[in-house]
Coordinates of C-alpha atoms and ligand atoms in Angstrom, one line a residue:
M1 CA -49.5 -21.5 76.5
A2 CA -48.3 -20.3 79.8
V3 CA -50.0 -23.2 81.6
R4 CA -48.3 -25.6 79.2
V5 CA -44.9 -24.1 80.0
F6 CA -45.6 -24.7 83.6
L7 CA -46.8 -28.3 83.1
V8 CA -43.8 -29.2 81.0
A9 CA -41.5 -27.6 83.4
E10 CA -42.7 -29.8 86.2
N11 CA -41.6 -32.8 84.3
F12 CA -38.0 -31.9 83.9
S13 CA -35.0 -31.5 86.2
R14 CA -35.0 -28.9 89.0
H15 CA -32.5 -26.7 87.3
F16 CA -34.5 -26.6 84.1
R17 CA -37.6 -26.0 86.2
A18 CA -35.9 -23.1 88.0
G19 CA -35.3 -21.5 84.7
L20 CA -38.9 -21.8 83.6
W21 CA -40.1 -20.4 86.9
V22 CA -38.1 -17.3 86.1
V23 CA -39.8 -17.3 82.7
G24 CA -43.1 -17.6 84.5
L25 CA -42.3 -14.7 86.8
V26 CA -41.0 -12.5 84.0
L27 CA -44.2 -13.1 82.1
A28 CA -46.2 -12.4 85.2
G29 CA -44.3 -9.1 85.5
A30 CA -45.1 -8.3 81.9
G31 CA -48.8 -8.8 82.5
A32 CA -49.0 -12.5 81.4
Q33 CA -49.4 -15.2 84.1
V34 CA -48.6 -18.8 84.7
V35 CA -52.3 -19.4 85.5
P36 CA -54.4 -17.6 82.9
A37 CA -55.8 -14.4 84.5
V38 CA -58.9 -14.3 82.3
M39 CA -61.1 -17.4 82.6
T40 CA -64.7 -18.0 83.0
P41 CA -65.5 -18.7 86.7
S42 CA -66.9 -22.2 85.8
A43 CA -63.7 -23.1 84.0
A44 CA -61.6 -22.0 86.9
R45 CA -63.9 -23.9 89.3
E46 CA -63.5 -27.0 87.2
E47 CA -59.7 -26.7 87.1
I48 CA -59.5 -26.2 90.9
A49 CA -61.9 -29.0 91.7
A50 CA -60.1 -31.4 89.3
L51 CA -56.7 -30.6 90.9
R52 CA -58.1 -31.1 94.4
I53 CA -59.6 -34.4 93.4
E54 CA -56.4 -35.5 91.7
I55 CA -54.3 -34.6 94.7
A56 CA -56.7 -36.3 97.1
R57 CA -56.4 -39.5 95.0
H58 CA -52.6 -39.4 95.1
D59 CA -52.8 -38.7 98.9
A60 CA -54.8 -41.8 99.4
L61 CA -52.5 -43.9 97.2
Y62 CA -49.5 -42.7 99.0
H63 CA -50.6 -42.6 102.6
R64 CA -53.3 -45.3 102.9
Q65 CA -52.3 -47.8 100.3
A66 CA -48.5 -47.2 100.2
A67 CA -48.7 -47.5 96.4
P68 CA -48.0 -44.2 94.9
E69 CA -48.6 -43.8 91.1
I70 CA -46.5 -40.6 90.6
S71 CA -43.1 -39.4 91.9
D72 CA -42.8 -36.9 94.8
G73 CA -41.8 -34.2 92.3
D74 CA -44.9 -34.7 90.2
Y75 CA -47.1 -34.7 93.3
D76 CA -45.5 -31.5 94.5
G77 CA -46.0 -30.0 91.1
L78 CA -49.7 -30.7 91.3
K79 CA -49.9 -29.0 94.7
R80 CA -47.9 -26.1 93.5
K81 CA -50.2 -25.7 90.5
L82 CA -53.3 -25.8 92.7
R83 CA -51.8 -23.1 94.9
E84 CA -51.2 -20.9 91.8
W85 CA -54.9 -21.3 90.8
E86 CA -56.1 -20.7 94.4
Q87 CA -54.0 -17.5 94.6
T88 CA -55.2 -16.2 91.2
Y89 CA -58.9 -17.1 91.9
P90 CA -59.2 -16.8 95.7
E91 CA -63.0 -16.3 95.7
I92 CA -63.7 -19.3 93.5
A93 CA -61.2 -21.4 95.5
R94 CA -63.3 -20.7 98.7
E95 CA -66.5 -21.8 96.9
V96 CA -65.0 -25.2 95.7
P97 CA -65.4 -27.7 98.5
A98 CA -62.2 -29.3 99.9
V99 CA -62.0 -33.0 98.9
A100 CA -60.5 -34.8 101.8
E101 CA -57.9 -34.2 104.5
V102 CA -54.6 -34.0 102.9
G103 CA -51.7 -36.3 104.0
D104 CA -53.7 -38.6 106.2
D105 CA -51.9 -42.0 106.7
R106 CA -54.4 -43.6 109.0
S107 CA -55.2 -47.1 107.6
G108 CA -58.4 -48.1 109.6
L109 CA -56.6 -51.2 110.7
F110 CA -55.4 -49.9 114.1
Q111 CA -56.7 -48.0 117.1
T112 CA -56.1 -44.4 116.6
Y113 CA -54.4 -42.3 119.2
R114 CA -54.3 -38.5 119.7
H115 CA -50.9 -36.9 119.7
R116 CA -50.2 -34.7 122.7
E117 CA -48.7 -32.2 120.4
R118 CA -49.6 -31.9 116.8
M119 CA -47.3 -33.5 114.2
M120 CA -46.6 -31.0 111.4
S121 CA -45.3 -31.5 107.9
L122 CA -42.7 -29.4 106.1
E123 CA -42.9 -26.7 103.4
K124 CA -40.7 -27.6 100.4
A125 CA -38.0 -25.8 98.4
Y126 CA -36.8 -27.1 95.0
T127 CA -34.3 -24.5 93.9
E128 CA -31.5 -22.4 95.3
A129 CA -33.7 -19.3 94.9
E130 CA -36.5 -20.9 97.0
L131 CA -34.0 -21.9 99.7
R132 CA -32.6 -18.4 99.7
A133 CA -36.1 -17.0 99.9
F134 CA -36.8 -19.2 102.9
S135 CA -33.6 -18.0 104.7
A136 CA -34.6 -14.3 103.9
R137 CA -38.1 -14.9 105.4
V138 CA -36.6 -16.4 108.6
E139 CA -34.0 -13.6 108.9
K140 CA -36.8 -11.0 108.5
A141 CA -38.9 -12.7 111.2
V142 CA -36.1 -12.9 113.7
G143 CA -34.8 -9.4 112.8
K144 CA -31.2 -10.7 112.4
R145 CA -28.9 -11.8 109.6
E146 CA -26.5 -14.7 109.2
L147 CA -28.6 -17.1 111.3
A148 CA -27.4 -20.5 112.4
F149 CA -29.1 -23.4 110.7
V150 CA -28.9 -27.2 111.0
V151 CA -29.2 -29.3 107.9
E152 CA -30.3 -33.0 108.2
P153 CA -31.0 -35.7 105.7
K154 CA -34.7 -36.0 104.9
F155 CA -35.3 -39.7 105.6
D156 CA -37.7 -41.3 103.1
G157 CA -39.9 -43.4 105.3
L158 CA -42.9 -42.9 107.6
A159 CA -43.1 -40.4 110.4
V160 CA -43.7 -41.7 113.9
S161 CA -44.1 -40.2 117.3
V162 CA -42.9 -42.4 120.2
T163 CA -44.0 -41.5 123.7
F164 CA -41.8 -42.3 126.8
E165 CA -43.4 -41.9 130.3
Q166 CA -40.9 -41.9 133.2
G167 CA -38.4 -43.1 130.6
R168 CA -40.4 -46.1 129.5
L169 CA -41.6 -46.5 125.9
V170 CA -45.4 -46.6 126.2
R171 CA -46.7 -45.8 122.7
A172 CA -45.8 -45.3 119.0
V173 CA -48.2 -43.6 116.7
T174 CA -48.0 -42.7 113.0
R175 CA -48.5 -39.1 111.9
G176 CA -52.0 -39.8 110.8
N177 CA -53.7 -36.5 110.0
G178 CA -51.2 -34.7 112.3
I179 CA -53.8 -34.6 115.2
E180 CA -54.2 -38.4 115.6
G181 CA -52.6 -41.4 114.0
D182 CA -52.5 -45.2 114.0
D183 CA -51.3 -46.8 117.2
V184 CA -48.4 -49.0 115.9
T185 CA -46.7 -49.6 119.3
G186 CA -46.4 -53.4 118.7
H187 CA -44.8 -52.9 115.3
V188 CA -42.4 -50.2 116.5
L189 CA -41.3 -52.4 119.5
A190 CA -40.3 -55.0 117.0
I191 CA -37.7 -52.7 115.4
T192 CA -34.2 -53.9 116.2
G193 CA -32.1 -51.3 118.0
L194 CA -34.9 -49.3 119.6
P195 CA -34.4 -49.3 123.4
R196 CA -37.6 -49.5 125.5
T197 CA -36.2 -47.3 128.2
L198 CA -34.4 -43.9 128.0
R199 CA -31.0 -43.5 129.6
V200 CA -30.5 -40.6 132.0
P201 CA -27.8 -38.4 130.4
G202 CA -24.8 -38.4 132.8
Q203 CA -23.2 -35.2 131.6
G204 CA -23.6 -32.1 129.4
A205 CA -26.8 -30.1 129.0
G206 CA -29.8 -31.9 130.4
A207 CA -27.6 -34.1 132.6
G208 CA -29.6 -36.1 135.2
V209 CA -32.9 -35.0 133.6
M210 CA -35.4 -37.7 132.8
P211 CA -38.6 -36.2 131.4
A212 CA -41.9 -37.4 132.9
V213 CA -43.5 -37.4 129.5
I214 CA -41.9 -36.9 126.1
E215 CA -42.9 -37.5 122.5
V216 CA -39.9 -38.2 120.4
R217 CA -40.4 -37.7 116.7
G218 CA -38.7 -39.5 113.9
E219 CA -38.9 -41.8 110.9
V220 CA -39.4 -45.5 110.4
Y221 CA -37.4 -46.5 107.2
V222 CA -35.7 -49.5 105.5
P223 CA -32.0 -49.3 104.9
F224 CA -31.0 -50.1 101.3
A225 CA -29.3 -53.3 102.2
E226 CA -32.4 -54.7 103.8
F227 CA -34.5 -53.5 100.9
Q228 CA -32.4 -55.4 98.4
R229 CA -32.4 -58.5 100.6
V230 CA -36.2 -58.5 101.1
N231 CA -36.8 -58.1 97.4
V232 CA -34.3 -60.9 96.4
E233 CA -36.1 -63.2 98.9
R234 CA -39.5 -62.2 97.7
E235 CA -38.6 -62.9 94.1
A236 CA -37.2 -66.3 95.1
A237 CA -40.6 -67.0 96.7
G238 CA -42.5 -65.9 93.6
E239 CA -43.8 -62.7 95.3
T240 CA -43.9 -59.2 93.9
R241 CA -41.0 -56.9 94.7
F242 CA -41.4 -53.7 96.6
A243 CA -41.0 -50.7 94.3
N244 CA -38.8 -48.7 96.8
P245 CA -37.7 -48.7 100.4
R246 CA -40.5 -46.3 101.5
N247 CA -43.2 -48.6 100.2
L248 CA -41.6 -51.5 102.0
A249 CA -41.6 -49.5 105.3
A250 CA -45.1 -48.3 104.8
G251 CA -46.4 -51.6 103.6
T252 CA -44.9 -53.4 106.7
L253 CA -46.5 -51.0 109.1
R254 CA -49.8 -51.4 107.3
Q255 CA -50.1 -55.1 107.9
L256 CA -51.0 -56.7 111.1
D257 CA -48.2 -59.1 111.7
A258 CA -45.6 -57.2 113.9
S259 CA -43.0 -59.9 113.5
E260 CA -42.6 -58.9 109.8
V261 CA -41.1 -55.6 111.1
T262 CA -38.0 -57.5 112.4
R263 CA -37.9 -59.9 109.5
R264 CA -37.9 -57.0 106.9
G265 CA -35.2 -55.0 108.7
L266 CA -37.2 -51.9 109.5
A267 CA -35.2 -49.2 111.4
V268 CA -36.0 -45.9 113.1
V269 CA -34.2 -42.6 113.5
F270 CA -35.2 -39.7 115.7
Y271 CA -34.9 -36.0 114.8
G272 CA -37.4 -34.1 116.8
I273 CA -39.5 -33.6 120.0
G274 CA -43.2 -33.0 120.4
A275 CA -44.7 -32.7 123.9
C276 CA -42.1 -32.5 126.7
D277 CA -42.7 -32.3 130.4
P278 CA -40.8 -30.8 132.2
L279 CA -39.8 -28.2 129.6
T280 CA -36.3 -28.0 131.1
A281 CA -35.7 -31.4 129.4
Y282 CA -36.2 -29.7 126.1
P283 CA -32.8 -28.8 124.5
T284 CA -32.2 -25.1 123.6
T285 CA -30.9 -25.8 120.1
Q286 CA -31.7 -28.2 117.3
Y287 CA -28.0 -29.3 117.3
G288 CA -28.4 -30.0 121.1
L289 CA -31.5 -31.9 120.4
H290 CA -29.5 -34.4 118.3
E291 CA -27.0 -34.8 121.0
R292 CA -29.8 -35.2 123.6
I293 CA -31.5 -37.9 121.5
R294 CA -28.2 -39.9 121.4
A295 CA -27.6 -39.2 125.1
W296 CA -30.9 -40.9 125.9
G297 CA -29.7 -43.9 124.0
L298 CA -32.0 -43.5 121.1
P299 CA -31.0 -44.0 117.4
G300 CA -30.3 -40.5 116.2
V301 CA -29.2 -38.8 113.0
E302 CA -25.5 -39.8 112.5
E303 CA -24.4 -36.8 110.7
V304 CA -25.9 -33.3 110.6
W305 CA -24.4 -30.1 109.1
R306 CA -24.3 -26.6 110.6
A307 CA -24.4 -23.5 108.6
M308 CA -24.2 -19.7 109.4
G309 CA -26.0 -17.5 106.9
T310 CA -27.6 -18.2 103.5
D311 CA -24.5 -18.9 101.5
A312 CA -23.2 -21.4 103.9
L313 CA -26.7 -22.9 104.1
W314 CA -26.8 -23.5 100.3
R315 CA -23.3 -25.0 100.4
A316 CA -24.4 -27.4 103.2
V317 CA -27.5 -28.5 101.3
Q318 CA -25.3 -29.2 98.3
T319 CA -22.9 -31.2 100.5
V320 CA -25.8 -33.3 101.7
E321 CA -26.9 -33.9 98.1
T322 CA -23.4 -35.1 97.2
A323 CA -23.0 -37.2 100.4
R324 CA -26.4 -38.8 99.8
A325 CA -25.0 -41.4 97.4
S326 CA -23.0 -42.9 100.2
F327 CA -25.9 -43.0 102.7
A328 CA -27.1 -46.5 103.7
F329 CA -30.6 -45.2 104.1
P330 CA -33.1 -43.7 101.6
T331 CA -33.4 -39.9 101.4
D332 CA -35.4 -37.6 99.2
G333 CA -34.0 -34.2 100.4
A334 CA -32.3 -32.2 103.1
V335 CA -34.3 -30.7 106.0
V336 CA -33.1 -27.2 107.0
K337 CA -34.0 -26.1 110.6
L338 CA -33.3 -22.9 112.4
D339 CA -30.8 -23.9 115.2
E340 CA -32.0 -21.8 118.2
M341 CA -35.3 -23.1 119.7
A342 CA -36.0 -19.6 121.0
W343 CA -35.9 -18.2 117.5
Q344 CA -38.0 -21.2 116.2
R345 CA -40.7 -20.1 118.6
E346 CA -40.4 -16.5 117.4
V347 CA -40.7 -17.4 113.8
G348 CA -43.7 -19.6 114.6
V349 CA -45.7 -22.1 112.6
G350 CA -48.1 -21.9 109.6
E351 CA -51.2 -23.9 109.0
S352 CA -49.6 -27.3 108.7
A353 CA -45.9 -26.6 108.7
P354 CA -43.4 -24.7 110.8
R355 CA -42.0 -21.5 109.3
W356 CA -38.6 -22.1 110.8
A357 CA -37.9 -25.2 108.7
V358 CA -38.0 -26.2 105.1
A359 CA -37.5 -29.5 103.2
Y360 CA -35.2 -29.0 100.2
K361 CA -36.1 -31.7 97.8
F362 CA -33.3 -33.3 95.7
A363 CA -33.7 -33.4 91.9
S364 CA -35.0 -36.9 91.5
E365 CA -32.7 -39.2 89.5
R366 CA -35.2 -39.3 86.7
A367 CA -35.0 -39.1 82.9
E368 CA -37.4 -39.1 80.0
T369 CA -36.9 -41.4 77.0
R370 CA -38.7 -43.5 74.5
L371 CA -40.1 -47.0 75.1
R372 CA -38.9 -49.0 72.1
A373 CA -40.3 -52.4 73.0
I374 CA -41.4 -54.5 75.9
T375 CA -39.7 -57.9 76.2
I376 CA -40.6 -60.7 78.6
Q377 CA -38.1 -62.4 80.9
V378 CA -38.9 -65.8 82.3
G379 CA -37.6 -66.2 85.9
R380 CA -36.5 -69.4 87.5
T381 CA -39.8 -69.9 89.2
G382 CA -41.5 -69.4 85.9
V383 CA -42.7 -65.8 86.5
L384 CA -43.0 -63.7 83.4
T385 CA -41.5 -60.3 84.0
P386 CA -42.0 -57.5 81.4
V387 CA -39.0 -55.4 80.8
A388 CA -39.0 -52.0 79.1
E389 CA -36.5 -51.7 76.3
L390 CA -35.6 -48.0 76.1
E391 CA -33.8 -45.6 73.8
P392 CA -30.6 -45.3 75.9
V393 CA -30.6 -42.3 78.2
T394 CA -28.2 -41.0 80.9
L395 CA -29.6 -41.3 84.4
A396 CA -27.6 -40.2 87.4
G397 CA -24.4 -40.5 85.5
S398 CA -24.9 -43.9 83.9
K399 CA -26.5 -45.1 80.6
V400 CA -29.9 -46.8 81.0
A401 CA -31.5 -48.9 78.3
R402 CA -33.8 -51.1 80.3
A403 CA -36.2 -50.7 83.1
T404 CA -38.3 -53.1 85.1
L405 CA -42.1 -53.1 84.7
H406 CA -42.7 -55.6 87.5
N407 CA -45.8 -57.3 86.1
R408 CA -48.6 -57.4 83.6
D409 CA -51.0 -55.3 85.7
E410 CA -48.6 -52.5 85.8
I411 CA -48.6 -52.1 82.0
T412 CA -52.4 -52.0 82.0
R413 CA -52.6 -49.6 85.0
R414 CA -50.3 -47.1 83.3
D415 CA -51.9 -47.7 79.9
L416 CA -48.3 -48.1 78.6
R417 CA -47.9 -48.2 74.8
V418 CA -44.8 -49.2 72.8
G419 CA -43.5 -45.9 71.3
D420 CA -44.6 -43.8 74.3
F421 CA -42.2 -41.3 76.0
V422 CA -41.7 -42.6 79.5
Y423 CA -40.0 -41.5 82.7
V424 CA -37.4 -43.7 84.4
E425 CA -36.2 -43.2 87.9
K426 CA -33.6 -44.7 90.3
A427 CA -35.7 -46.3 93.0
G428 CA -33.1 -47.8 95.2
E429 CA -32.7 -50.8 92.8
I430 CA -29.9 -51.5 90.5
I431 CA -32.2 -51.6 87.5
P432 CA -34.2 -48.4 87.3
A433 CA -38.0 -48.4 87.3
L434 CA -40.4 -46.9 84.8
V435 CA -42.4 -44.4 86.8
G436 CA -44.7 -42.7 84.4
V437 CA -45.8 -41.9 80.9
N438 CA -45.7 -38.5 79.2
R439 CA -49.2 -38.7 77.6
A440 CA -48.8 -35.3 76.0
R441 CA -46.0 -36.7 73.8
R442 CA -47.8 -39.9 72.9
P443 CA -47.2 -40.5 69.1
A444 CA -50.1 -41.5 66.9
E445 CA -48.4 -44.8 66.1
A446 CA -47.9 -45.9 69.8
V447 CA -49.4 -49.4 70.2
P448 CA -50.8 -51.1 73.3
F449 CA -48.8 -54.1 74.4
V450 CA -50.4 -57.5 74.2
F451 CA -49.2 -59.6 77.1
P452 CA -48.3 -63.1 75.8
T453 CA -50.7 -66.0 76.6
V454 CA -47.9 -68.6 76.1
C455 CA -44.4 -68.7 77.5
P456 CA -42.0 -67.0 75.0
A457 CA -39.4 -69.6 75.7
C458 CA -41.3 -72.9 75.6
H459 CA -44.8 -71.9 74.3
T460 CA -46.6 -73.5 77.2
P461 CA -49.9 -71.5 78.0
V462 CA -49.3 -69.2 80.9
V463 CA -51.3 -69.3 84.2
Q464 CA -52.1 -66.9 87.0
R465 CA -52.7 -68.3 90.5
A466 CA -55.6 -67.0 92.5
G467 CA -54.6 -63.9 94.5
E468 CA -51.2 -63.5 92.7
V469 CA -50.3 -60.7 90.3
A470 CA -47.6 -62.8 88.7
V471 CA -48.2 -64.6 85.4
R472 CA -46.3 -67.8 85.2
C473 CA -45.1 -70.4 82.8
P474 CA -46.0 -73.8 84.3
G475 CA -43.7 -75.7 81.8
A476 CA -41.7 -78.3 83.5
A477 CA -39.1 -78.4 80.8
C478 CA -39.0 -74.7 80.1
P479 CA -35.4 -73.9 79.0
A480 CA -35.6 -70.2 80.2
Q481 CA -36.5 -71.4 83.7
L482 CA -33.7 -74.0 83.6
R483 CA -31.2 -71.4 82.6
R484 CA -32.2 -69.1 85.5
R485 CA -32.2 -72.0 87.9
I486 CA -28.7 -72.9 86.9
E487 CA -27.6 -69.2 87.2
H488 CA -29.1 -69.1 90.8
F489 CA -27.5 -72.4 91.8
A490 CA -24.1 -71.4 90.5
S491 CA -24.2 -67.9 91.9
K492 CA -21.9 -66.5 94.6
A493 CA -24.7 -67.0 97.3
G494 CA -25.3 -70.5 95.9
V495 CA -22.5 -73.1 95.4
D496 CA -20.4 -70.5 93.6
I497 CA -19.2 -72.1 90.3
E498 CA -16.8 -69.6 88.8
G499 CA -16.9 -69.4 85.1
L500 CA -20.4 -70.7 84.7
G501 CA -22.0 -67.5 83.4
P502 CA -25.2 -66.8 81.3
V503 CA -23.5 -67.4 77.9
R504 CA -22.1 -70.9 78.9
I505 CA -25.3 -71.8 80.6
E506 CA -27.3 -70.9 77.5
G507 CA -24.9 -73.1 75.4
L508 CA -25.2 -76.1 77.7
V509 CA -29.0 -75.8 77.8
E510 CA -29.4 -75.2 74.1
R511 CA -27.4 -78.2 73.2
G512 CA -29.4 -80.3 75.6
V513 CA -26.4 -81.5 77.7
V514 CA -27.9 -80.0 80.8
K515 CA -31.6 -80.8 81.3
E516 CA -31.6 -80.5 85.1
L517 CA -29.2 -79.2 87.8
A518 CA -27.7 -82.6 88.5
D519 CA -26.5 -82.8 84.9
L520 CA -23.9 -80.2 85.8
Y521 CA -22.1 -83.0 87.7
R522 CA -22.3 -85.4 84.6
L523 CA -20.5 -83.0 82.3
R524 CA -17.6 -84.4 80.3
R525 CA -14.7 -82.4 79.0
E526 CA -16.0 -82.6 75.4
D527 CA -19.4 -81.1 76.4
V528 CA -17.7 -78.0 77.8
A529 CA -15.1 -77.8 75.1
A530 CA -17.8 -77.8 72.4
L531 CA -19.0 -74.5 73.7
G532 CA -16.5 -72.5 71.7
K533 CA -13.1 -72.4 70.1
N534 CA -9.7 -72.4 72.0
V535 CA -11.4 -72.9 75.3
S536 CA -9.7 -76.0 76.5
K537 CA -7.9 -74.2 79.4
S538 CA -11.1 -72.5 80.5
A539 CA -13.1 -75.7 80.1
E540 CA -10.6 -77.4 82.5
R541 CA -11.1 -74.5 84.9
L542 CA -14.9 -74.8 84.7
L543 CA -14.8 -78.5 85.3
G544 CA -12.5 -77.9 88.2
A545 CA -14.9 -75.3 89.6
I546 CA -17.9 -77.7 89.3
E547 CA -15.9 -80.3 91.1
A548 CA -15.0 -77.9 93.9
S549 CA -18.7 -76.9 94.3
K550 CA -19.3 -80.5 95.6
R551 CA -17.6 -79.3 98.8
A552 CA -19.9 -76.2 99.2
E553 CA -21.5 -75.7 102.5
L554 CA -24.9 -77.5 102.8
A555 CA -26.8 -74.2 103.4
R556 CA -25.5 -72.9 100.0
V557 CA -26.6 -76.1 98.2
I558 CA -30.1 -75.8 99.8
Y559 CA -30.3 -72.1 98.9
G560 CA -29.0 -72.9 95.4
L561 CA -31.9 -75.3 94.8
G562 CA -34.3 -72.3 94.8
I563 CA -37.0 -73.9 97.0
P564 CA -39.9 -71.5 97.3
Q565 CA -39.8 -69.6 100.6
I566 CA -36.2 -70.7 101.3
G567 CA -33.9 -67.7 101.2
A568 CA -30.2 -67.7 102.4
V569 CA -31.2 -67.2 106.0
A570 CA -33.8 -70.0 106.1
A571 CA -31.4 -72.3 104.2
K572 CA -28.9 -71.8 107.0
Ligands
IVH1 S1 -38.9 -32.5 110.8 C1 -42.0 -29.9 112.5 N1 -36.8 -33.7 110.0 O1 -40.5 -35.3 106.2 C2 -41.1 -30.6 111.6 N2 -38.9 -34.4 109.1 O2 -42.3 -33.7 104.5 C3 -41.5 -31.9 111.3 N3 -38.8 -36.2 107.5 O3 -43.5 -35.6 108.1 C4 -40.6 -32.8 110.5 N4 -36.6 -36.5 107.6 O4 -41.9 -37.6 108.1 C5 -38.1 -33.6 109.9 N5 -34.8 -34.8 109.3 C6 -36.1 -34.7 109.3 C7 -36.9 -35.5 108.4 C8 -38.3 -35.3 108.4 C9 -37.8 -37.0 107.1 C10 -40.2 -36.4 107.1 C11 -41.2 -36.4 108.2 C12 -42.1 -35.3 107.8 C13 -41.9 -35.1 106.4 C14 -42.3 -33.7 105.9

């Protein structure tokens, strides 16, 4: 029962989880434990081995394939659960072999390169209590109270270490296993806005100092605007969308064509230093480090928050969580760092993470609800996209009743059944994504979804091209495709025909007056007026807008035609 409480707790919001942690601890105090204290050694061995295998599988999906199956919160839940088991059964935990190196992002595609100084990861905190406990540990280690901290956004991308020798960029390496990583210099050089040489700071601390060798640490990420643009263009080209900005960043560094880095708008931000020679170039505070990074002319963290003592620290973290909605880049938490470097050294490092820093993870914008049905949308290129029709639920302040499922394989991979309880999450897209299934709540009557073999709009048998995940309707006269083509043509980015929305388009296509785009320019007053009652004025306006669209810029017309591979930029 206690284990069940823990598992269920991992699936709900952080605040709820915090409450159950208390329950767990109280129970532990009363003699009961989150992990059962009495278990046969073989059962404990099995549980620990199973958890390690499961975690290693998710590590590989996340780091090597850039295709995670579960959210960060669920992953951290698994790790936390493993730690509980290991602490309860330390002897058995030592007997069970480790599965694979945890958190290794080397892909095997690149030369590997050894970091001069190890790249560490961060311990995590999920609740106010955990953050306060971190602060108390640091205070104890330093032997002082009311310490100064710096709070930074936790960028959701891929860690890189960029080495400058005599001020010149010579190498960029991914975190890898922390000791050595992939040499992605060519890719990182293709990032717009990353200078190849460091500027010598003219004034302030470190003025005139140019380090002989320095490893600058940071994150390669994709800003939201670029993420949206890339996905719109991919959809137009009949390619699958990236699930979130992190996958786009990781996927781009994992393929060999460096020019894609520029095309897909990857960016970099720096927040740390590894090896540094001479040490006099190393700033004395974390806050100073941010200033130094900017003084060298590197892209730095635009806004960081300072806090003295635990209460102020908690307020600062909450401020970042609120400010997060307005960030142009993806974040999944706030990173708290002890400000004084001398104290950082005093507090020291653990096995894989420093003890002077912690990542406070934001409650993911996730909700659980029931999958009522799966419907199929036919896009303008004929791609059939499954859409999850949900029992309406509030997610990050707005009501959600639909979520994208991307493609047929995703339904099979998740073994998704109509009637299941599912998790939906905001993933940087306007429409939320379905990110998981709560198997424990699967009702007996849940039924597997049978993907259609014919187009739901025109009944033409569907096809799947070799090497593509997309299933398409090849029907040349498919009314669903036509409706979407008209929507695209008339859109703001296309020839911008005001008043030609989905309802009117449906009417025109249904009544057979528009069979192809050119028919829009053959419309007569009576065709439009027949769309509804008392619409003569708006019919006039629509005809006027169609007439005006003849003067649209040529690039908009070309874009509006929806030619494969021709997005707005190429059209121009
Ligand atoms: S500091 C020794 N600061 O989070 C400290 N990391 O979960 C090392 N990350 O591997 C990291 N934003 O990829 C730091 N402001 C930030 C960060 C940050 C994102 C990533 C980084 C790291 C991971 C740890």
